[in-house]
mmCIF file of C-alpha atoms in Angstrom:
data_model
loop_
_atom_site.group_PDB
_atom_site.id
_atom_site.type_symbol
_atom_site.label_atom_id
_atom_site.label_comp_id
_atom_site.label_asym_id
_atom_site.label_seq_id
_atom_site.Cartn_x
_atom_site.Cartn_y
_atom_site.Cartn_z
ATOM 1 C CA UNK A 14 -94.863 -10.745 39.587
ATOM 2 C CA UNK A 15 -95.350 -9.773 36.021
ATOM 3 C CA UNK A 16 -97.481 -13.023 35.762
ATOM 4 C CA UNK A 17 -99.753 -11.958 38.681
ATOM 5 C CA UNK A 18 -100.557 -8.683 37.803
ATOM 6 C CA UNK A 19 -102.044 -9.893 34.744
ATOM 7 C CA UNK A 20 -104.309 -12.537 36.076
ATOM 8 C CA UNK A 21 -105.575 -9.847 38.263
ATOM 9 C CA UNK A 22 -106.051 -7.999 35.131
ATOM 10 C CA UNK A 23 -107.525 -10.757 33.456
ATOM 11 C CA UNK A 24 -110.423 -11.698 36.469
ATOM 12 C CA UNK A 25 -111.100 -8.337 37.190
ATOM 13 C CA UNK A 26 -111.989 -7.659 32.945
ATOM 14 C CA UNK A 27 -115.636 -7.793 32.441
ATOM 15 C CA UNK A 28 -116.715 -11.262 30.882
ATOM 16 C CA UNK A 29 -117.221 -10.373 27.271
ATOM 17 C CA UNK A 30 -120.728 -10.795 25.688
ATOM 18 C CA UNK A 31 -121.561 -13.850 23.942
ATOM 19 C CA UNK A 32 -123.652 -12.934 20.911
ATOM 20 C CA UNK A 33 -125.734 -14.602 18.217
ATOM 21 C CA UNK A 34 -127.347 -13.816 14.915
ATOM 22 C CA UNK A 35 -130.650 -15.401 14.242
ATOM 23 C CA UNK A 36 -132.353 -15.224 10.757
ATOM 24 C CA UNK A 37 -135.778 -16.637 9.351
ATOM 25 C CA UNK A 38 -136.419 -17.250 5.891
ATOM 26 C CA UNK A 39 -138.917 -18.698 3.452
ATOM 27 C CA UNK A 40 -137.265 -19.453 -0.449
ATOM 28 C CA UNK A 41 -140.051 -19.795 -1.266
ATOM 29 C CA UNK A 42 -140.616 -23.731 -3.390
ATOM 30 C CA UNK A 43 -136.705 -24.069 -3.178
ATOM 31 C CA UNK A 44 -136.758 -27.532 -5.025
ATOM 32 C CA UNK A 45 -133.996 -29.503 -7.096
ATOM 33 C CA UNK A 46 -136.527 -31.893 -8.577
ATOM 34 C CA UNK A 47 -137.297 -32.178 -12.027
ATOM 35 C CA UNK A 48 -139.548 -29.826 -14.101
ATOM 36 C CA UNK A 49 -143.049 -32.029 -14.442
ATOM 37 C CA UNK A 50 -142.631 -33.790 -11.108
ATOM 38 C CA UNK A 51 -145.916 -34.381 -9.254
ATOM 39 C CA UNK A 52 -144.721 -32.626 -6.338
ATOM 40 C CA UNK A 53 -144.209 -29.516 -7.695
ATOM 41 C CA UNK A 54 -147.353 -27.246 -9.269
ATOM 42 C CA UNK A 55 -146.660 -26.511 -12.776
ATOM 43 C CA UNK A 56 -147.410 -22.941 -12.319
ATOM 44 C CA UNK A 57 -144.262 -22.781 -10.567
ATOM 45 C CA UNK A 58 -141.490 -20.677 -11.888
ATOM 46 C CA UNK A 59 -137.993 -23.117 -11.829
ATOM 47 C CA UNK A 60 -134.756 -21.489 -10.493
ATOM 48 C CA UNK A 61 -131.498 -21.505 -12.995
ATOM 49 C CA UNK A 62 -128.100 -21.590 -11.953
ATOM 50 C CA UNK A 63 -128.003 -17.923 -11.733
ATOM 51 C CA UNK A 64 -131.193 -18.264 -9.844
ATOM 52 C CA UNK A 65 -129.262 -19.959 -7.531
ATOM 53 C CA UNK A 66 -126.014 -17.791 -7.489
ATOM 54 C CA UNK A 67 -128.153 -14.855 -6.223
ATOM 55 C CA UNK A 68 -129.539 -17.014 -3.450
ATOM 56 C CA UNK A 69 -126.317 -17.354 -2.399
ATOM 57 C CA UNK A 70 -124.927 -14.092 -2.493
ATOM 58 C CA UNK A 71 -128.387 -13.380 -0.351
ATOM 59 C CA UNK A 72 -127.125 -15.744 2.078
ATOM 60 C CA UNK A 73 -123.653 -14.917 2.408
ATOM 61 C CA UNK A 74 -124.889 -11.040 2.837
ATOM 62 C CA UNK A 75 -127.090 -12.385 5.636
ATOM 63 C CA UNK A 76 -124.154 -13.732 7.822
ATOM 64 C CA UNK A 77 -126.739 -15.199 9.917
ATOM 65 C CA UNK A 78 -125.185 -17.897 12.688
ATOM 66 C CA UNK A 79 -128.895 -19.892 12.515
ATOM 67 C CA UNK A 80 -131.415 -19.848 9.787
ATOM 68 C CA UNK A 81 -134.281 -21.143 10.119
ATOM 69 C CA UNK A 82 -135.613 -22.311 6.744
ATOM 70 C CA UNK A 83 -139.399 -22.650 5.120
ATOM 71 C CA UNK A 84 -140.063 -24.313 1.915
ATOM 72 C CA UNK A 85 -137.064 -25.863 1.275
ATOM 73 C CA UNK A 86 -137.014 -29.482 -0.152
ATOM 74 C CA UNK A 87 -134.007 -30.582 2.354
ATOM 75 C CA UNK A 88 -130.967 -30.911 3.082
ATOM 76 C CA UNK A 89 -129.548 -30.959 -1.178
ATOM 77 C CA UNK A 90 -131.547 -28.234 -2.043
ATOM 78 C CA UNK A 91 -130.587 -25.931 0.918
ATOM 79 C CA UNK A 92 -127.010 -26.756 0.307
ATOM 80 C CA UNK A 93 -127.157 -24.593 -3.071
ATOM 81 C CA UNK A 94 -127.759 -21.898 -1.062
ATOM 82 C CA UNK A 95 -125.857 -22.200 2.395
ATOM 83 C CA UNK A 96 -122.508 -23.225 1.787
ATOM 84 C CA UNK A 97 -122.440 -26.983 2.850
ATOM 85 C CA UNK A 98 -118.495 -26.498 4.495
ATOM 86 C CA UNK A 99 -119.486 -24.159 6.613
ATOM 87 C CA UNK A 100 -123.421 -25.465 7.399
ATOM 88 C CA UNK A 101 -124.932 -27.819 8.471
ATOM 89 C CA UNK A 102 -128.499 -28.441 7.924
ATOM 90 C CA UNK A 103 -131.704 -30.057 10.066
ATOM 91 C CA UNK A 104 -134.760 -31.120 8.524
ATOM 92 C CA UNK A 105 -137.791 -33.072 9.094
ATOM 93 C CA UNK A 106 -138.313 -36.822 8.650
ATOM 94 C CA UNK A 107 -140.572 -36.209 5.885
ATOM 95 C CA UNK A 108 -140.918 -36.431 2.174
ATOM 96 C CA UNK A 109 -143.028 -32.368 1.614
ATOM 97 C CA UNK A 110 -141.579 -30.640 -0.896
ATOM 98 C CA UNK A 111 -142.364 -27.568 1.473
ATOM 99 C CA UNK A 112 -140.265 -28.490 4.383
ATOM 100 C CA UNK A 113 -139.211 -26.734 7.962
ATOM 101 C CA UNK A 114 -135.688 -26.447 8.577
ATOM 102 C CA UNK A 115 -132.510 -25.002 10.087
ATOM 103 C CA UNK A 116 -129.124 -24.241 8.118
ATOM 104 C CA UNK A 117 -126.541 -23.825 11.326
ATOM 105 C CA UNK A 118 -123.051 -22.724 11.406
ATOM 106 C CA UNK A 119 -120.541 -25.757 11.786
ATOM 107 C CA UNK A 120 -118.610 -24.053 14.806
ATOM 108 C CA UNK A 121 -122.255 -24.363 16.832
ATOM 109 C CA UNK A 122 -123.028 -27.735 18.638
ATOM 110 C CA UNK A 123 -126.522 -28.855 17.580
ATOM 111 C CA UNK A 124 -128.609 -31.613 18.975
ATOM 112 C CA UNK A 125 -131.757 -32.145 16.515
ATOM 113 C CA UNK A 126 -135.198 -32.904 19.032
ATOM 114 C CA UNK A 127 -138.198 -34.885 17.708
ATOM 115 C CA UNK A 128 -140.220 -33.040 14.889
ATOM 116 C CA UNK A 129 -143.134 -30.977 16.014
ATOM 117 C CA UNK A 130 -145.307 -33.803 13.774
ATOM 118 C CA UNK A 131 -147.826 -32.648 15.195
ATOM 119 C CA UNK A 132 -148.153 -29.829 12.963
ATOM 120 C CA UNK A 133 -149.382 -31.534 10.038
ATOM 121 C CA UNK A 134 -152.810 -31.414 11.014
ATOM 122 C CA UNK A 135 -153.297 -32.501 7.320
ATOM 123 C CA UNK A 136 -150.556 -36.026 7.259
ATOM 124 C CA UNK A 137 -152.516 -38.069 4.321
ATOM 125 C CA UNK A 138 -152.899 -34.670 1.948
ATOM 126 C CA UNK A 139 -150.931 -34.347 -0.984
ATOM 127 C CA UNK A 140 -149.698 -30.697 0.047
ATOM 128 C CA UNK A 141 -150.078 -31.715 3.677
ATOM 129 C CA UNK A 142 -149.352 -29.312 6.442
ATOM 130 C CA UNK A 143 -145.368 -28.970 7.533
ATOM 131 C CA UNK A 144 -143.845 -30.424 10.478
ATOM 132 C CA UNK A 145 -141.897 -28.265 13.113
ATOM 133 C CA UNK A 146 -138.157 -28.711 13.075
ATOM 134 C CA UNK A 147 -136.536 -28.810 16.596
ATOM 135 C CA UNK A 148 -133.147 -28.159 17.985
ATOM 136 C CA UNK A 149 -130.895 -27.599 20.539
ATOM 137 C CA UNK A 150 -127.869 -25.095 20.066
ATOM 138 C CA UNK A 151 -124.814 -24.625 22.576
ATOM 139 C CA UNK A 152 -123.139 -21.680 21.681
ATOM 140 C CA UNK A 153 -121.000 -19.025 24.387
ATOM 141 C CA UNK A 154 -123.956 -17.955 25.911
ATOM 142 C CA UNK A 155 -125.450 -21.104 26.808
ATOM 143 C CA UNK A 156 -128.058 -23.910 25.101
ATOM 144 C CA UNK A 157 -131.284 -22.162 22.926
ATOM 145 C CA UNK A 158 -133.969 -24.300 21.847
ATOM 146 C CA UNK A 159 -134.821 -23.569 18.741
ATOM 147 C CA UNK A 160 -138.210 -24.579 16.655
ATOM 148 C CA UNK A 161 -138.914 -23.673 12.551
ATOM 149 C CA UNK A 162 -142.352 -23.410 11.678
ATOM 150 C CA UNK A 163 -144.665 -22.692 8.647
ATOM 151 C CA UNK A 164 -147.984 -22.924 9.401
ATOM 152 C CA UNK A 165 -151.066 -23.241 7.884
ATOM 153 C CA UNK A 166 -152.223 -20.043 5.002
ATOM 154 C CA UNK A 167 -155.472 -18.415 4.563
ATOM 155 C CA UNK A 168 -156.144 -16.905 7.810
ATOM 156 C CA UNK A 169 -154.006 -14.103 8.281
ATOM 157 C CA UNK A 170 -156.426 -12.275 10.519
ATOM 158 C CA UNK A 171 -159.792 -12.197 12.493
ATOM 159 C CA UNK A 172 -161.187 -15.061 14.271
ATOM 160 C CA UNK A 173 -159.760 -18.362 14.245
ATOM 161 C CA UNK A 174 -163.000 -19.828 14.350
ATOM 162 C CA UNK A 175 -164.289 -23.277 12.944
ATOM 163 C CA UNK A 176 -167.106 -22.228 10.747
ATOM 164 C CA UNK A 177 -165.000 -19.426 9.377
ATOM 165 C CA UNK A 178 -162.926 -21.261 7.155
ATOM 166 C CA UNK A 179 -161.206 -24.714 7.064
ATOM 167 C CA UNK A 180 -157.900 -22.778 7.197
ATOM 168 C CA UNK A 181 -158.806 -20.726 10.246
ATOM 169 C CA UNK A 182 -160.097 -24.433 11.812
ATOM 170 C CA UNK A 183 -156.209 -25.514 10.696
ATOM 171 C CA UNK A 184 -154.259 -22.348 12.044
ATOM 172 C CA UNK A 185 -156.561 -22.534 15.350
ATOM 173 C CA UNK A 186 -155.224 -26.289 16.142
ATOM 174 C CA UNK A 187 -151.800 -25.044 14.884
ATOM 175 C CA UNK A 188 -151.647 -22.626 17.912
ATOM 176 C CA UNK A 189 -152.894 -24.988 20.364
ATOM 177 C CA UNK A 190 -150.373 -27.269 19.645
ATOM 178 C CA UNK A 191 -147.571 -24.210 19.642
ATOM 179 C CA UNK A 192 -148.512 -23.485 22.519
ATOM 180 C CA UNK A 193 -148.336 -27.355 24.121
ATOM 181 C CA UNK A 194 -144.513 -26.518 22.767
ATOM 182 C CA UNK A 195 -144.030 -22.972 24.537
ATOM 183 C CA UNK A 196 -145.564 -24.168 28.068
ATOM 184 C CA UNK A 197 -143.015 -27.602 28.245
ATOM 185 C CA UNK A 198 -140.610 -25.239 27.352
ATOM 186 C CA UNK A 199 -141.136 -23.104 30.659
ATOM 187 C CA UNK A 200 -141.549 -26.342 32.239
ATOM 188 C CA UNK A 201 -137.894 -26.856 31.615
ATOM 189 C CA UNK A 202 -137.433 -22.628 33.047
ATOM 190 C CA UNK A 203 -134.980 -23.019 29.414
ATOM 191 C CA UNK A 204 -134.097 -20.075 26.574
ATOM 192 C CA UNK A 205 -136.265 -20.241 23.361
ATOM 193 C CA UNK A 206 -137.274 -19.138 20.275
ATOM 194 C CA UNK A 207 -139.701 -19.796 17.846
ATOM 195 C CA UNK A 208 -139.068 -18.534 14.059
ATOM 196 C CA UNK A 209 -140.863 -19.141 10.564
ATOM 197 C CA UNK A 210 -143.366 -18.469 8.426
ATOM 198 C CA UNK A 211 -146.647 -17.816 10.866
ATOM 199 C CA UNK A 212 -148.749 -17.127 8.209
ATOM 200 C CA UNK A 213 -150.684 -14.687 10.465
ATOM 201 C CA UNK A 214 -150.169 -11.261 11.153
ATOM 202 C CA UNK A 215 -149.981 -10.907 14.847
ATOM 203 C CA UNK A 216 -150.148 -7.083 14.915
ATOM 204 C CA UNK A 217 -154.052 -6.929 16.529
ATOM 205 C CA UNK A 218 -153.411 -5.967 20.042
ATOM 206 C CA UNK A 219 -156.567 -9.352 20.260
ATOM 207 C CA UNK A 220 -154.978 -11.411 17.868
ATOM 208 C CA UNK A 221 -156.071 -14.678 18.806
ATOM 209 C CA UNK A 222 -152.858 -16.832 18.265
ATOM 210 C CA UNK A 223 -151.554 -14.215 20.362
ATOM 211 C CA UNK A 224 -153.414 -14.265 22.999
ATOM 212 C CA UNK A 225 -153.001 -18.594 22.532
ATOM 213 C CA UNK A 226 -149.383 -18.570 22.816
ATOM 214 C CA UNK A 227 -149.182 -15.812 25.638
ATOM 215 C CA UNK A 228 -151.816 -18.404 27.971
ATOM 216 C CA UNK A 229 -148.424 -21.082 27.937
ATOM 217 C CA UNK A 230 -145.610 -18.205 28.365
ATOM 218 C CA UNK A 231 -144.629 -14.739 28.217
ATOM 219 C CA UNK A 232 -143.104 -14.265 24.645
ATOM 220 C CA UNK A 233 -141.419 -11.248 22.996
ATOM 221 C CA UNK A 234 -141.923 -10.824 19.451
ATOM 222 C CA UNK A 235 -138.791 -9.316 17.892
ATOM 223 C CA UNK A 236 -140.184 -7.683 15.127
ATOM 224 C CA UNK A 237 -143.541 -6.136 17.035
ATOM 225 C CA UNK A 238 -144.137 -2.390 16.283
ATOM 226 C CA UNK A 239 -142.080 -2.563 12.972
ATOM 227 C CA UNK A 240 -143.564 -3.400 9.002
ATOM 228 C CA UNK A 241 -142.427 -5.724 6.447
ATOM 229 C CA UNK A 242 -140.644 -3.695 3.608
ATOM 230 C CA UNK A 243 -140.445 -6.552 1.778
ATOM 231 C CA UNK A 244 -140.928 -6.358 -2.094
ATOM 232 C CA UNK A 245 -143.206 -2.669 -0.475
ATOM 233 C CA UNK A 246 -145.114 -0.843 -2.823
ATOM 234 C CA UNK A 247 -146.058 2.843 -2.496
ATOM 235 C CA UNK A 248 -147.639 2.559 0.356
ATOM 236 C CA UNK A 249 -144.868 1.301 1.847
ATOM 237 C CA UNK A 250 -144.514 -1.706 4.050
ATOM 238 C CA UNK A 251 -146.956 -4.509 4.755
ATOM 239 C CA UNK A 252 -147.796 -6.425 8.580
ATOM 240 C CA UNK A 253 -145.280 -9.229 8.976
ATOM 241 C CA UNK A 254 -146.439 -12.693 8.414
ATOM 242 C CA UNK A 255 -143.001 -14.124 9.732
ATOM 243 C CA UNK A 256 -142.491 -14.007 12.793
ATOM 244 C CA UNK A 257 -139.384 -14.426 16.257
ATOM 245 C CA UNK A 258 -140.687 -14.873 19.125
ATOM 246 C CA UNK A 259 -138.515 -15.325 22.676
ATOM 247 C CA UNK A 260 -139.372 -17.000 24.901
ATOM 248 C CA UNK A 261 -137.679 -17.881 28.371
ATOM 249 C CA UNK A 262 -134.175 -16.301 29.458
ATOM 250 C CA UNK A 263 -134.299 -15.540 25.755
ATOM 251 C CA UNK A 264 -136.412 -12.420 25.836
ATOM 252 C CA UNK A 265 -133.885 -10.812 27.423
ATOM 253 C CA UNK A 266 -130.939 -11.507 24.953
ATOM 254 C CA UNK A 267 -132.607 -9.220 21.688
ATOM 255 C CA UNK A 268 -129.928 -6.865 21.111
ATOM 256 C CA UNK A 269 -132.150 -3.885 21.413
ATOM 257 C CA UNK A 270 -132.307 -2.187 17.723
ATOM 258 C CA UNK A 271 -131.139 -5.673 16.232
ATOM 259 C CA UNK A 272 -134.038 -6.252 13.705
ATOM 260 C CA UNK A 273 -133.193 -6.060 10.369
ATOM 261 C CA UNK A 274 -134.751 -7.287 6.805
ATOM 262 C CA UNK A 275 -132.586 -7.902 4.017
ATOM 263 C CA UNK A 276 -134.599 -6.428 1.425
ATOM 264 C CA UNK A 277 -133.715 -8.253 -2.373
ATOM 265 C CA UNK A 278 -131.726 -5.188 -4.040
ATOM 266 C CA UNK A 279 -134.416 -6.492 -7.310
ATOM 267 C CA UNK A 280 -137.137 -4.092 -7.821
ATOM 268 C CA UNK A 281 -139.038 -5.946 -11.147
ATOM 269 C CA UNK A 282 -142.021 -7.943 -9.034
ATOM 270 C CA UNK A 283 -141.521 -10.813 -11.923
ATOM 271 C CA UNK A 284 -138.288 -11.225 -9.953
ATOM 272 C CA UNK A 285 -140.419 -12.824 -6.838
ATOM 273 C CA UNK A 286 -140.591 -16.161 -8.234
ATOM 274 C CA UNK A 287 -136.988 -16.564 -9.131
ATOM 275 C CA UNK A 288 -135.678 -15.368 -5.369
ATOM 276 C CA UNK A 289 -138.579 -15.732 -3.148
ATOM 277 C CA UNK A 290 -142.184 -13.483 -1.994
ATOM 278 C CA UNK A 291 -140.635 -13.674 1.642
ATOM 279 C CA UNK A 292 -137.125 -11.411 2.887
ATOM 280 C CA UNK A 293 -135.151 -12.895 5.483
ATOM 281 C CA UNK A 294 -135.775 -11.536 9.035
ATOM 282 C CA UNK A 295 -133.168 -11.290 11.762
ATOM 283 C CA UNK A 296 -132.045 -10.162 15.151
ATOM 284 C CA UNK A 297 -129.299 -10.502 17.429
ATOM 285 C CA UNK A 298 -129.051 -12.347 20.761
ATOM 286 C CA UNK A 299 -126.414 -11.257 23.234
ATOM 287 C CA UNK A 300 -125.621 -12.714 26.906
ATOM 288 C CA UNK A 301 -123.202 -11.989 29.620
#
């Protein structure tokens, strides 16, 4: 009897909520190579090992589930800043120094997709234009498809026209091709997200990427309405450049209040180049 009553207890209890942390997060040149190699500009600042050691306390402060990673030169380098045991990591199949990628809890199943190659609208450049990184995560509340992205810089607003600029030409192909992503997506009727580095501000209520991605599926940016405190001045707060959009089943997960910026507890600007000109963005995804 005793062993009744409590698997009526147990099917009458309200399933409990499956939840998820997602994070973005450019480092900004995160490199192991050498000082002098010809990948790396030599105006760029290298890390040392307590470089590195504040990286990590960054990440382990994060306690993000999913990261999705810009500028990082793969799997080695991310692994001095995500601890390896307990990530694992999914990157391109490309040589950039400035890669896509994802660091992802080991407890998560994770099938990697083909790269977003399209992306590199630039291939035979020697700074070419990154590659999307795709995945698949099963988790409690189902499978997310996941895509990392750091487009093309120099057009962070106004019209992504042609004879505006060769970057505007770049970012305009860049968000016909995102967009080729988002509508296969609803295609499938699956959960999405896409996170990274947009390079583009997105806060014009005409924004033209916007209004590009919206044509292939209804999306929910996570961090509309708020500003980027990152390394703020006076003035406070800047437009966000990075981006999480939901797309999907998935723009009803957010966990409504969930946004959050880890703003670096250094105040010196110098300090920029030795953690990284971007803060990591994150929300929280719940299902029932």
């Amino acid at each position: 009897m005793r062993l009744l009553i409590l698997l009526l207890l147990l099917v009458a209890a309200p399933l409990q909520a499956a939840e998820l942390k997602l994070a973005s997060w450019n480092i900004a040149w995160l490199s192991l190579r050498p000082a002098g190699d010809s990948m790396i500009p030599p105006e760029i600042t290298r890390r040392d090992r307590a470089d590195f050691a504040r990286l990590q306390a960054y990440a382990q402060r994060l306690e993000a589930d999913i990261v999705a990673l810009q500028e990082v030169d793969g799997p080695e380098a991310a692994a001095r800043v995500f601890s390896p045991r307990d990530h694992a990591f999914f990157f391109p199949d490309e040589e950039d120094v400035q890669r896509t990628g994802f660091a992802v809890r080991r407890h998560l199943r994770v099938t990697q997709n083909p790269d977003l190659v399209e992306l590199d609208v630039a291939p035979g450049a020697r700074f070419s234009h990154r590659r999307g990184t795709d995945i698949t995560v099963e988790w409690a509340g189902g499978r997310l498809r996941l895509l990392s992205i750091h487009l093309a810089a120099g057009c962070q607003s106004g019209p992504l026209e042609a004879d505006r600029s060769r970057q505007c030409a770049n970012l305009a192909t860049q968000s016909a091709i995102l967009a080729g992503w988002v509508a296969a997506r609803e295609r499938e009727g699956i959960p999405y997200a896409i996170l990274g580095d947009f390079n583009r501000r997105m806060d014009h209520p005409r924004d033209e990427m916007s209004a590009t991605l919206e044509q292939a599926g209804r999306l929910l940016r996570a961090n509309e309405g708020a500003s980027d405190p990152c390394w703020a001045g006076p003035r406070g707060g800047r437009p966000f450049i990075s981006h999480i959009l939901l797309g999907g089943p998935a723009r009803g997960w957010m966990v409504p209040g969930s946004l959050r910026v880890l703003v670096y507890a250094e105040r010196d600007r110098a300090m920029r180049d030795l953690i990284s000109d971007h803060c990591p963005l994150s929300i929280r995804l719940r299902t029932r």
